[in-house]
Coordinates of C-alpha atoms in Angstrom, one line a residue:
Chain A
X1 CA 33.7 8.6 -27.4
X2 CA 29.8 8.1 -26.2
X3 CA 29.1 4.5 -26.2
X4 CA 26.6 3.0 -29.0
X5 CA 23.0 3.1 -27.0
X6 CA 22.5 -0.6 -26.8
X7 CA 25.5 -1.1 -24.9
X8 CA 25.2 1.8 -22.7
X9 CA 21.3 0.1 -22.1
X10 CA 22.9 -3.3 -21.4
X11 CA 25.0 -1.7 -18.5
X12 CA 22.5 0.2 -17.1
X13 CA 20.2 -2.7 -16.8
X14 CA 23.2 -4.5 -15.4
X15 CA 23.7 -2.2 -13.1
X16 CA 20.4 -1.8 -12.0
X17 CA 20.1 -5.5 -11.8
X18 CA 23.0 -5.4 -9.3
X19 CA 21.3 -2.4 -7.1
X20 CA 18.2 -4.8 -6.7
X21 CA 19.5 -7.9 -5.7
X22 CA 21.1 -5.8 -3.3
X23 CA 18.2 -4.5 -2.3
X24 CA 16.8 -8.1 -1.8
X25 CA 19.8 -8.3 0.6
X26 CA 19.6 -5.8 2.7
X27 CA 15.6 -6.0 3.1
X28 CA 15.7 -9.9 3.2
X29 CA 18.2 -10.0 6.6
X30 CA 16.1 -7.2 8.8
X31 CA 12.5 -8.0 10.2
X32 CA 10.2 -8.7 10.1
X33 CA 9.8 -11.6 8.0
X34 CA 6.8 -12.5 5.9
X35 CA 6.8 -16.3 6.7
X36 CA 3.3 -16.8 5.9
X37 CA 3.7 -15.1 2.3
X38 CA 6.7 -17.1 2.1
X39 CA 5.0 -20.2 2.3
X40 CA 2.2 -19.2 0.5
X41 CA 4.7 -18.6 -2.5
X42 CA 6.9 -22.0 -2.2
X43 CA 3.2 -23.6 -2.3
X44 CA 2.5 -21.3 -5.9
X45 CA 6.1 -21.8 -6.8
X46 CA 7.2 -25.0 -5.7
X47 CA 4.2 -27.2 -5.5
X48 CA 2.4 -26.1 -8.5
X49 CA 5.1 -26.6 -10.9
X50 CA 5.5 -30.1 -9.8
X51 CA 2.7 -31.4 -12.5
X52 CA 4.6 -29.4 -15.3
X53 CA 8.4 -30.2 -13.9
X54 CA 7.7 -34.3 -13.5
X55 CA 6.1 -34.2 -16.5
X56 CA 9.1 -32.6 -19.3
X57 CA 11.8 -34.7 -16.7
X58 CA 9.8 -38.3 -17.7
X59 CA 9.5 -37.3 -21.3
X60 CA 13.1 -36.3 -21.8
X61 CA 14.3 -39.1 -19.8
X62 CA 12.2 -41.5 -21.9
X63 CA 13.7 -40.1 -25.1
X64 CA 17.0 -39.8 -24.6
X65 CA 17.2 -43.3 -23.6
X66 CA 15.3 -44.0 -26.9
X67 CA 17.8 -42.0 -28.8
X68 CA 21.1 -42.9 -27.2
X69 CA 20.2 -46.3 -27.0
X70 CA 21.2 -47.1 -30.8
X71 CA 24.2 -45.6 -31.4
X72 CA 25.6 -47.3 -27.7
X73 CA 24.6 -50.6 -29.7
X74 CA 26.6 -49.5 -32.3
X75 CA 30.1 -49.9 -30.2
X76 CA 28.4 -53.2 -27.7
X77 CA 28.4 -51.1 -24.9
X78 CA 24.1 -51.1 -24.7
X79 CA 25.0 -52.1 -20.6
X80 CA 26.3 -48.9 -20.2
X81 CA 23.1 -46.9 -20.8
X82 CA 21.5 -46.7 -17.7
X83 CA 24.9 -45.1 -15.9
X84 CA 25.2 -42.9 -19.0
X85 CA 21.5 -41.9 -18.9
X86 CA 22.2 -41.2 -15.1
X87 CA 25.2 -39.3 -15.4
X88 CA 23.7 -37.1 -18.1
X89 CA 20.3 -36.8 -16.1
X90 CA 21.7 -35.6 -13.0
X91 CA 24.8 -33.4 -14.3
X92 CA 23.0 -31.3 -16.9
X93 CA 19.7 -32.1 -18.4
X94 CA 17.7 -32.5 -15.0
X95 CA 19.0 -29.1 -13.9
X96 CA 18.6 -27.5 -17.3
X97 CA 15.9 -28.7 -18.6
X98 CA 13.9 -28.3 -15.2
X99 CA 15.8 -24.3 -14.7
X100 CA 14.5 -23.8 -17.7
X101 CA 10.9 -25.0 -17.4
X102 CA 11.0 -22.9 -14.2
X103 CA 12.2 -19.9 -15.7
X104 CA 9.1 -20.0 -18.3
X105 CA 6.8 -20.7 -15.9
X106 CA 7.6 -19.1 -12.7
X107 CA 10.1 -16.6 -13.9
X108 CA 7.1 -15.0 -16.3
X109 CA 4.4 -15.2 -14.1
X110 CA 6.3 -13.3 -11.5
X111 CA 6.7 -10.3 -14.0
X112 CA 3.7 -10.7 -15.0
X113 CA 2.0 -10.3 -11.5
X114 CA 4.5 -7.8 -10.2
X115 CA 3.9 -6.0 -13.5
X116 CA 0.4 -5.5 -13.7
X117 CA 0.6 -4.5 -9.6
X118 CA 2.7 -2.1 -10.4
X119 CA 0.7 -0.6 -13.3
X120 CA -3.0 -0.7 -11.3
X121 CA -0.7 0.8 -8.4
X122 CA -1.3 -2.3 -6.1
X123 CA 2.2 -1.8 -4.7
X124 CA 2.2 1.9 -4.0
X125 CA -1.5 0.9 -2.2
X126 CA 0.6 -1.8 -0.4
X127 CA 3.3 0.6 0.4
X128 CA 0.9 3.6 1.7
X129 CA -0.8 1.3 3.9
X130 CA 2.3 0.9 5.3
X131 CA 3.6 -2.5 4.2
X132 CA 7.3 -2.8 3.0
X133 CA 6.1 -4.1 -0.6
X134 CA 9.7 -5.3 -1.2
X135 CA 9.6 -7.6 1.7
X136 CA 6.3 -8.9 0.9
X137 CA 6.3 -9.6 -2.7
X138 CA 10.0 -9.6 -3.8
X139 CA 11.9 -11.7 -0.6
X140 CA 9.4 -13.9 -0.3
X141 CA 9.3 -14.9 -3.9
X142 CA 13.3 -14.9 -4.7
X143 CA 13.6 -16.9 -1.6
X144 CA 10.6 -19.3 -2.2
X145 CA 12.4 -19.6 -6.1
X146 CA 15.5 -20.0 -4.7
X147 CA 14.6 -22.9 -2.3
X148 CA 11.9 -24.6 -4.4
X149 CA 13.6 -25.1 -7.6
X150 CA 16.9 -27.7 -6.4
X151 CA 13.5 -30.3 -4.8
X152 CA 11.9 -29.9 -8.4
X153 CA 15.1 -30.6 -9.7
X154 CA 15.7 -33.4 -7.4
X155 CA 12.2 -34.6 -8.1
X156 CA 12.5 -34.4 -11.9
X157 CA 15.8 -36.5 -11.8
X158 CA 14.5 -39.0 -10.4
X159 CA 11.2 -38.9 -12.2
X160 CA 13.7 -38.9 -15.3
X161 CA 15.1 -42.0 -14.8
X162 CA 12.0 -43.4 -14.1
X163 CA 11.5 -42.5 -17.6
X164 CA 14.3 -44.2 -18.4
X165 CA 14.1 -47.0 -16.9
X166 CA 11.0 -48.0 -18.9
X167 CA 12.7 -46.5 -22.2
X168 CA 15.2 -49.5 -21.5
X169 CA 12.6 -51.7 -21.1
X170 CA 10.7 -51.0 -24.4
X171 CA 13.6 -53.2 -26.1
X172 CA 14.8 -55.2 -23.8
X173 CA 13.7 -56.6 -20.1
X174 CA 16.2 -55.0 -17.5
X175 CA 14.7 -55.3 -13.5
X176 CA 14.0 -51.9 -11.8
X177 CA 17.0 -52.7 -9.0
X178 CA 19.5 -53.5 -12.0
X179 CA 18.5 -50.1 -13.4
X180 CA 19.0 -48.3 -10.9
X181 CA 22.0 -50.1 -9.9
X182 CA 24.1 -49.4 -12.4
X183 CA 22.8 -45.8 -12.6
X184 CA 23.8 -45.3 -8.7
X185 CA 27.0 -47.0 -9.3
X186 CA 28.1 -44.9 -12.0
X187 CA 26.8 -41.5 -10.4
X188 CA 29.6 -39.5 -7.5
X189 CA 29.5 -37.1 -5.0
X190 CA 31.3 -34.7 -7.7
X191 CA 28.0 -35.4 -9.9
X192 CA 25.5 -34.6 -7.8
X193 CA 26.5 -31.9 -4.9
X194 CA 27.7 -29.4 -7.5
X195 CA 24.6 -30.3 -10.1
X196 CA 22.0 -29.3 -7.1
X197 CA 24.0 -26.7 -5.5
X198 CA 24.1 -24.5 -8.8
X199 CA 20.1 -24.8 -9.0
X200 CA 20.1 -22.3 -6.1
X201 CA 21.8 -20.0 -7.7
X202 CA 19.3 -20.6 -11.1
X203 CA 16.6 -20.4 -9.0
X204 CA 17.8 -17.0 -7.0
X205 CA 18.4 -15.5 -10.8
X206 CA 15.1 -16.5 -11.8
X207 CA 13.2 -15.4 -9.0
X208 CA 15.3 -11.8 -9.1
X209 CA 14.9 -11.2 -12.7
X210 CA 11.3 -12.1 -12.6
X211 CA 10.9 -9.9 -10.0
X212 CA 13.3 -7.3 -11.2
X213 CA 11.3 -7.0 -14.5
X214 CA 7.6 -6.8 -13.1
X215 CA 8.7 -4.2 -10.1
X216 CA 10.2 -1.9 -12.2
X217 CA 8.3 -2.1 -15.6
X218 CA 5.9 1.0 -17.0
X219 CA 4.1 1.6 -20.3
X220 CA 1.0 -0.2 -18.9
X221 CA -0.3 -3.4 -20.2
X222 CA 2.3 -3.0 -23.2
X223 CA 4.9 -3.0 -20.5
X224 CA 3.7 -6.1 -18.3
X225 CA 3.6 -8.2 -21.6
X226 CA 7.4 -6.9 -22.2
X227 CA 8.4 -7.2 -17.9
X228 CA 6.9 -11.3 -18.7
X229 CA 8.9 -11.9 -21.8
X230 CA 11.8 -10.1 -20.6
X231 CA 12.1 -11.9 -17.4
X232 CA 11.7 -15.2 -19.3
X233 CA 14.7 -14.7 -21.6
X234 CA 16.9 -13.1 -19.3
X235 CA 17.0 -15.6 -16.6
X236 CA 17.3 -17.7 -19.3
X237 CA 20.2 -17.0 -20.5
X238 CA 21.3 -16.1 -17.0
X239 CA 20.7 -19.9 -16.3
X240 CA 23.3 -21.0 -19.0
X241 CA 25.7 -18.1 -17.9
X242 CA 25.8 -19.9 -14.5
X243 CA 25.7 -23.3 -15.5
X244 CA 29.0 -22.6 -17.5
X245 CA 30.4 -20.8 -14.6
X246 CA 29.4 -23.7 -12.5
X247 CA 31.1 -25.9 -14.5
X248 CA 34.7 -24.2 -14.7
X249 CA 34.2 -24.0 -10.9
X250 CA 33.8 -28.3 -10.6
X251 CA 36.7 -28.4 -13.2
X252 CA 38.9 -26.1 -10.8
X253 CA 38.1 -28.0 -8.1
X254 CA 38.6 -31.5 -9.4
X255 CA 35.1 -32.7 -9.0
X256 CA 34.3 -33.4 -12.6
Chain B
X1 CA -28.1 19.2 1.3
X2 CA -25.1 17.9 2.4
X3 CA -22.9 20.6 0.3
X4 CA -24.9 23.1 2.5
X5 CA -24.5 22.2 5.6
X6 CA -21.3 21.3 4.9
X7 CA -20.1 24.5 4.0
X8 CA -22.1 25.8 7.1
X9 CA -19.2 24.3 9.1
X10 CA -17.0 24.8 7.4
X11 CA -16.0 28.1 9.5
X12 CA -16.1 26.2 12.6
X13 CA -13.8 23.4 12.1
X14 CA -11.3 25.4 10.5
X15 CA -11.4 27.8 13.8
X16 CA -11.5 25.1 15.8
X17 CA -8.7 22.7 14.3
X18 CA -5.2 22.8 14.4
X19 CA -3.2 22.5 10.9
X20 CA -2.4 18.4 10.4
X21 CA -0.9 19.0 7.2
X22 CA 1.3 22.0 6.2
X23 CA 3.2 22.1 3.2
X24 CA 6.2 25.0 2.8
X25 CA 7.8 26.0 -0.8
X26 CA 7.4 22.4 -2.2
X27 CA 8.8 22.2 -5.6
X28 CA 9.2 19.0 -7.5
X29 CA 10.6 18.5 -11.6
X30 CA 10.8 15.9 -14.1
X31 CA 14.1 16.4 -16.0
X32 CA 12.7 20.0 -17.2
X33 CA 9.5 19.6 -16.3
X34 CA 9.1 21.6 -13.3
X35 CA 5.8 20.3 -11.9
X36 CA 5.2 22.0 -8.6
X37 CA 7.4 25.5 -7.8
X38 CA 7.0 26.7 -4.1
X39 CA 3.9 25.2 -3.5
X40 CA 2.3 26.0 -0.1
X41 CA -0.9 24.7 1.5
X42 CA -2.3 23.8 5.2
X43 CA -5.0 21.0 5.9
X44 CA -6.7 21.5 9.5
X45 CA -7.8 19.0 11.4
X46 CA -11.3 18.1 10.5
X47 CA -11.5 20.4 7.4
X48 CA -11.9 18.7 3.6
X49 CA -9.0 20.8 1.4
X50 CA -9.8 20.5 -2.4
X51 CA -7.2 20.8 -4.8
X52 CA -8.1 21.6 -8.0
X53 CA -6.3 21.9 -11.2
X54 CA -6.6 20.6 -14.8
X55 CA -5.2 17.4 -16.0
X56 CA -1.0 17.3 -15.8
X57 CA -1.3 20.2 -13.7
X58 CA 0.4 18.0 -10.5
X59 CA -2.2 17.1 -8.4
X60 CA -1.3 13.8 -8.2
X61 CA 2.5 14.7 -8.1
X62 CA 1.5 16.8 -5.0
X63 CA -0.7 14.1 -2.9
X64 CA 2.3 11.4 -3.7
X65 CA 4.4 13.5 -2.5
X66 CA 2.6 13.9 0.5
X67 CA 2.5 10.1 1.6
X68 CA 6.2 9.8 0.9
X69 CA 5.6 7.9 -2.5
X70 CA 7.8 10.6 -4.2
X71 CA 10.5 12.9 -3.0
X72 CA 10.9 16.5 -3.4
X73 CA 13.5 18.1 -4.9
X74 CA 12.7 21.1 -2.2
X75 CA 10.4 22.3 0.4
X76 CA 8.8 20.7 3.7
X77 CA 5.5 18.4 4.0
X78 CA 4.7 18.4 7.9
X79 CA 2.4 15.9 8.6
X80 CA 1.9 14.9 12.6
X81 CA 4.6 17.1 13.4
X82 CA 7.3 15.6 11.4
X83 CA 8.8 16.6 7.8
X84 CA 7.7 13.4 5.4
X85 CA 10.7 14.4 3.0
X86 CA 13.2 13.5 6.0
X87 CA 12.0 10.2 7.5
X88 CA 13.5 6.6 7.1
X89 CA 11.1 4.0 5.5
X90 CA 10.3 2.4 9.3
X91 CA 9.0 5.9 10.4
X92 CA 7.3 7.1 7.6
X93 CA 5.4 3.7 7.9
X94 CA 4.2 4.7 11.5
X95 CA 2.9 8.1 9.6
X96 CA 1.5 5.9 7.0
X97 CA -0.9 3.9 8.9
X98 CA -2.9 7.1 10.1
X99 CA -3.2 8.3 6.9
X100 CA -5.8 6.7 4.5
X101 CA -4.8 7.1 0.8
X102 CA -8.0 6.5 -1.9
X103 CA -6.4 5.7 -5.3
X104 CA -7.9 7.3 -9.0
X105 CA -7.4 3.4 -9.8
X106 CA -8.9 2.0 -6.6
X107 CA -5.7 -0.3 -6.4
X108 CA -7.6 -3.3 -5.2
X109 CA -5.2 -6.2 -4.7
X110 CA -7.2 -8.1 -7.7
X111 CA -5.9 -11.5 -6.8
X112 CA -7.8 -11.4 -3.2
X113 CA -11.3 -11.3 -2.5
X114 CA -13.0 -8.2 -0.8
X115 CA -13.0 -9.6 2.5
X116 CA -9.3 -10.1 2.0
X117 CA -8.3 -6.9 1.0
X118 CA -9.9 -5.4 4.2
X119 CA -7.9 -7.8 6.0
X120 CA -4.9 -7.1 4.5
X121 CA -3.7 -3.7 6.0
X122 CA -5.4 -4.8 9.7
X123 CA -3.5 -7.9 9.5
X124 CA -0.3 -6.1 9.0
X125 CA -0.5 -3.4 11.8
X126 CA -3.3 -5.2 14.1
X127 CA -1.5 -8.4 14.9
X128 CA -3.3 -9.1 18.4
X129 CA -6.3 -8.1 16.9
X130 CA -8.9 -11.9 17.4
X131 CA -10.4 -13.2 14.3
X132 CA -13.7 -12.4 15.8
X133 CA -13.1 -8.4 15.8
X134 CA -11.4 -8.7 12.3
X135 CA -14.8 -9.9 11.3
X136 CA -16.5 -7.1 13.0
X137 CA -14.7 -4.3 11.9
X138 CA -14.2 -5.7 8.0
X139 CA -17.9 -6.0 8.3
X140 CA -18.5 -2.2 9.7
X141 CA -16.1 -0.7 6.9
X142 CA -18.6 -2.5 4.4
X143 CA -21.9 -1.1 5.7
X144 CA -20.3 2.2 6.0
X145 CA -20.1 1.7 2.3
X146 CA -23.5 -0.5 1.7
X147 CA -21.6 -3.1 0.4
X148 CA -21.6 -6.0 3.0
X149 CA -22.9 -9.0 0.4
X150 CA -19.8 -8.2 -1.7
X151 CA -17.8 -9.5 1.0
X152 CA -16.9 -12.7 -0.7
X153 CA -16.3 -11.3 -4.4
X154 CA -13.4 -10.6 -6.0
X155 CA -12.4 -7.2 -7.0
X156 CA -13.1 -7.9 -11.3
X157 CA -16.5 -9.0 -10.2
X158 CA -17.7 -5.5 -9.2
X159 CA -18.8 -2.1 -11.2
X160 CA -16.7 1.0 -11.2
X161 CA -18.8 2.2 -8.1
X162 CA -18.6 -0.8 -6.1
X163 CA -15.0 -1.0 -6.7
X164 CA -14.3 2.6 -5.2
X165 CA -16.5 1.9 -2.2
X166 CA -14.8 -0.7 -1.2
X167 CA -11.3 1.0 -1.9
X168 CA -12.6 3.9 0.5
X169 CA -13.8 1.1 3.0
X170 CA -10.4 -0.3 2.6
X171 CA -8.8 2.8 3.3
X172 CA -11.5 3.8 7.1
X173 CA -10.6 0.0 7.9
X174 CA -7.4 1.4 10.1
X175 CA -9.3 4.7 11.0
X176 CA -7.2 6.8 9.7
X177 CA -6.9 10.6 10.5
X178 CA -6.2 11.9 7.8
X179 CA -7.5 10.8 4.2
X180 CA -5.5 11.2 0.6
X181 CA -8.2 11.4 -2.2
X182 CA -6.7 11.2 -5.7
X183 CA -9.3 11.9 -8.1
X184 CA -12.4 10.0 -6.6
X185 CA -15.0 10.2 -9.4
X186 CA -13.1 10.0 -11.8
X187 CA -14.3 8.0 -14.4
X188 CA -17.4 7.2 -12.6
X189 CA -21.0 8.4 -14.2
X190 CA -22.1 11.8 -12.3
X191 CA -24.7 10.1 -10.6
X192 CA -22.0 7.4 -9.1
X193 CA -19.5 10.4 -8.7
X194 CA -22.5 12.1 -6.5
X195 CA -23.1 9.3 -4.4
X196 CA -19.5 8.8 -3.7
X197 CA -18.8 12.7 -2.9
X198 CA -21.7 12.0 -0.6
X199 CA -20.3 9.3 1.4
X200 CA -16.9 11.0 1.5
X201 CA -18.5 14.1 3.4
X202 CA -20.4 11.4 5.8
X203 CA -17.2 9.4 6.7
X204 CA -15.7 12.6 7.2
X205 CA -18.3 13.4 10.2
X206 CA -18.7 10.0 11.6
X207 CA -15.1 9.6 12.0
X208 CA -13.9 13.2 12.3
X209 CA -11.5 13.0 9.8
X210 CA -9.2 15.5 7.9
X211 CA -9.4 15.2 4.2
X212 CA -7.4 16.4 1.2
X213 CA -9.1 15.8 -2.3
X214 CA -7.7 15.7 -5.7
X215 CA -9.9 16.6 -8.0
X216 CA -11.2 18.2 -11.2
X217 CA -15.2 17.3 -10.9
X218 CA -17.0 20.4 -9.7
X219 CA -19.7 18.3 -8.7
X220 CA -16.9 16.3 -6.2
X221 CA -15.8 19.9 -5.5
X222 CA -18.4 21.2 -4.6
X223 CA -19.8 18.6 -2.3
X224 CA -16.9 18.3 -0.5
X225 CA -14.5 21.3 -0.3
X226 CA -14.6 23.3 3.1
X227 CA -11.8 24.8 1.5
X228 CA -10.6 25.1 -2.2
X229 CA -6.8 25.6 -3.4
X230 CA -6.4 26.4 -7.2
X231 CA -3.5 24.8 -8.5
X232 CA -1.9 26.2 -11.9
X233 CA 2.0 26.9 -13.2
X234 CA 2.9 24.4 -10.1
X235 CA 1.7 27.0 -7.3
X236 CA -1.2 27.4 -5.5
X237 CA -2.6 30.3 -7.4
X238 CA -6.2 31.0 -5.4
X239 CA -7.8 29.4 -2.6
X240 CA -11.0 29.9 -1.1
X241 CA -14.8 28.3 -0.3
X242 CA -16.6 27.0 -3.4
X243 CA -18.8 30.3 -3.0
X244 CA -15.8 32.7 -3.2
X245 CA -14.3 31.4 -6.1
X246 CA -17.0 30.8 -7.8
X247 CA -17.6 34.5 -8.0
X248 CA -14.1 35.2 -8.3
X249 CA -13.0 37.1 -11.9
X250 CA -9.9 36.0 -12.7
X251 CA -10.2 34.0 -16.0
X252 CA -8.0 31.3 -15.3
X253 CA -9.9 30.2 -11.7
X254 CA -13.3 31.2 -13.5
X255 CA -13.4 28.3 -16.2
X256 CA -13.2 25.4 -13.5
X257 CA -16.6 27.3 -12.4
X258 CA -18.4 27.8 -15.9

């Protein structure tokens, strides 16, 4: 019995998925390497998402102080909110929120540029002039993704709890040290090293998805639009596929 | 004027030049679409091959083939004495940077500025290459194309025509021996397709090129062919000089002439 079309689609994608990252493996480990490219793309990548990243990581900090604050008033435990916020901050929101961010911005414009290259032929012109287009555009970029996403995470945790240190201050008067304090002393190795090394491997699916989508798509403009979305809400939901992987993983290992 | 003389010597560089291209039984298919069956052809050093055929016919098939940018299902495509078809990706790159190839698009990398996308392919295969001589020969490729105070735009600031000159300037920048036309007027006014048919058969004798157009603008054709090869049903049906086919009588190589 033929499999329904859909599902036969999803493992041929798959599949294809697979064959590219690796691809990205066995072009990424031979020379030469495109370090000036690769710079130029954790400067696109990394740096210019900053503005965007440290933005969303203050705002959610600052609210979810705001809203958890009540209800931890409700049992007397208000002292606990900056370890709370902290633990929550740096397990799962920061990571999250900021993979997420990341994969809307970076993961679409990556299919987006690869797309419309591919559709005005700008990598075929990059590969007859005898340039390894794969090296250039796709290594650089998953390895620039890969890298620059766990310092915006870092950076928009502790921007964050910045956030929410001031949230705590809206009611009451709590000093910056105290804050952070009690957030450090509630916070373990088993919180953070697994919380920023599975950003590595959201920021590799990101930057292989994006890329994935805009190198291969077709139909013309139509299909850019479709590599951008497509790219976006895959590695999307490849984010929180990994992030629940990541967290049987710390379970097995006792470090939750 | 140039058309003349350039079929004037037209007998001499192909008795003179030795074949840089040859291209045995070449077929190529699309599921059932069997684009190219046995396909034969010989560019000679020197000598500008026109390959005409209508639209879909696999002219573009054909030249992508040629650079390695699609495999054959059969045949040979010797090219600087090695079969294309056969090589690994490092070697066919060596191949590649003699070989200029002008896109139907132009394929200008849009997100760098002229003077960039000249720089691109020298910066890749010239790496001792000083700044200084960068300059110079970015500069020489645009006034070989009378574009040198575009140098600083970017590729969505220019017309049509300005965009092509500088995607054939792109493509001399490595002096290449051999250049891949696909469709070069197309979609350019006849007076812009002229002009660029023109400068095509004077980069051609300043740099002694070889040249193999795609094309189906008799006005390109007939500008620019030492030699024409009539592509239909995937095989290379007539060939000749613009003046012999022209007064050929076979019906289906006599409408790209009326």
């Amino acid at each position: 019995m033929a499999l329904p079309l859909k599902t036969r689609f999803f493992f041929s994608e798959t599949g294809d998925i697979a064959r590219f990252t690796g691809r990205f493996f066995s072009h990424g480990i031979k020379p030469r390497y495109e370090i000036t490219e690769f710079f130029r793309q954790c400067f696109i990548i990394g740096y210019k998402s900053l503005p965007l990243v440290s933005l969303t990581g203050f705002i959610i900090g600052l609210v979810l102080t705001m809203q958890l604050r009540p209800a931890l008033m409700d049992y007397g435990v208000e002292s606990q909110l900056p370890g709370m916020v902290g633990i929550a901050i740096v397990r799962e929101i920061g990571p999250m929120l900021t993979a997420l961010i990341f994969a809307g911005k970076i993961g679409s414009s990556i299919g987006a540029e690869l797309g419309s290259m591919k559709v005005t032929e700008q990598i075929d012109a990059m590969e007859v002039s005898g340039t390894n287009p794969f090296k250039y555009l796709v290594v650089t970029r998953v390895v620039a993704a890969t890298l620059m996403l766990p310092v915006l995470v870092v950076i928009s945790d502790c921007i964050a709890l910045y956030g929410s240190y001031l949230g705590v201050n809206i009611h009451s008067v709590t000093s910056f040290h105290l804050f952070f304090d009690q957030v450090f002393h509630r916070l373990a190795f088993g919180d953070v090293i697994p919380s920023i090394s599975k950003t590595f491997f959201f920021g590799f699916a990101i930057g292989v998805i994006g890329c994935y989508k805009g190198y291969t798509s077709s139909k013309g403009t139509e299909g850019v639009g479709s590599a951008a979305n497509a790219a976006v809400v895959v590695s999307s939901v490849l984010v929180f596929i990994i992030d629940l992987i990541a967290v049987q993983i710390t379970d097995i290992l006792g470090l939750n | 004027m140039i058309a003349e003389e350039n079929i004037s010597n037209k007998t001499i560089q192909q008795e003179l030049g030795k074949p840089v291209i040859t291209i045995s039984n070449l077929c190529k298919s699309f599921v059932t679409n069997h684009v190219l069956k046995d396909f034969n052809l010989s560019l000679h050093k020197g000598e500008n091959v026109v390959v005409l055929g209508r639209s879909g016919s696999g002219k573009s098939v054909l030249i992508k083939c040629i650079i390695g940018l699609l495999n054959p299902d059969k045949g040979t495509i010797e090219m600087f004495g090695k079969n294309i078809p056969e090589l690994d990706h490092e070697e066919l790159d060596r191949i590649r940077v003699k070989v200029g190839f002008l896109f139907q698009s132009n394929a200008l990398y849009d997100s760098m500025t002229v003077k960039e996308n000249l720089e691109f392919p020298l910066r890749r295969h010239w790496f001792e290459t000083t700044q200084q001589k960068v300059d110079e020969m970015v500069m020489e490729a645009l006034e070989n194309v009378g574009l040198t105070h575009t140098i600083n735009m970017m590729p969505e600031e220019l017309s049509g025509g300005m965009r092509k000159r500088i995607a054939l300037a792109r493509t001399l920048i490595l002096k290449p021996e051999i250049i891949l036309y696909d469709e070069p007027t197309t979609g350019l006014d006849p007076i812009t397709g002229k002009e660029i048919s023109e400068l095509m058969v004077e980069v051609q004798k300043k740099y002694q090129t070889s040249s193999l157009i795609i094309s189906h603008d008799m006005n390109c054709v007939r500008l620019t062919a030492d030699k024409i090869v009539v592509l239909i049903d995937g095989k290379c049906y007539a060939q000749g000089t613009f003046v012999e086919l022209k007064k050929t009588q076979d019906p289906r190589v006599k409408q790209f002439f009326e």
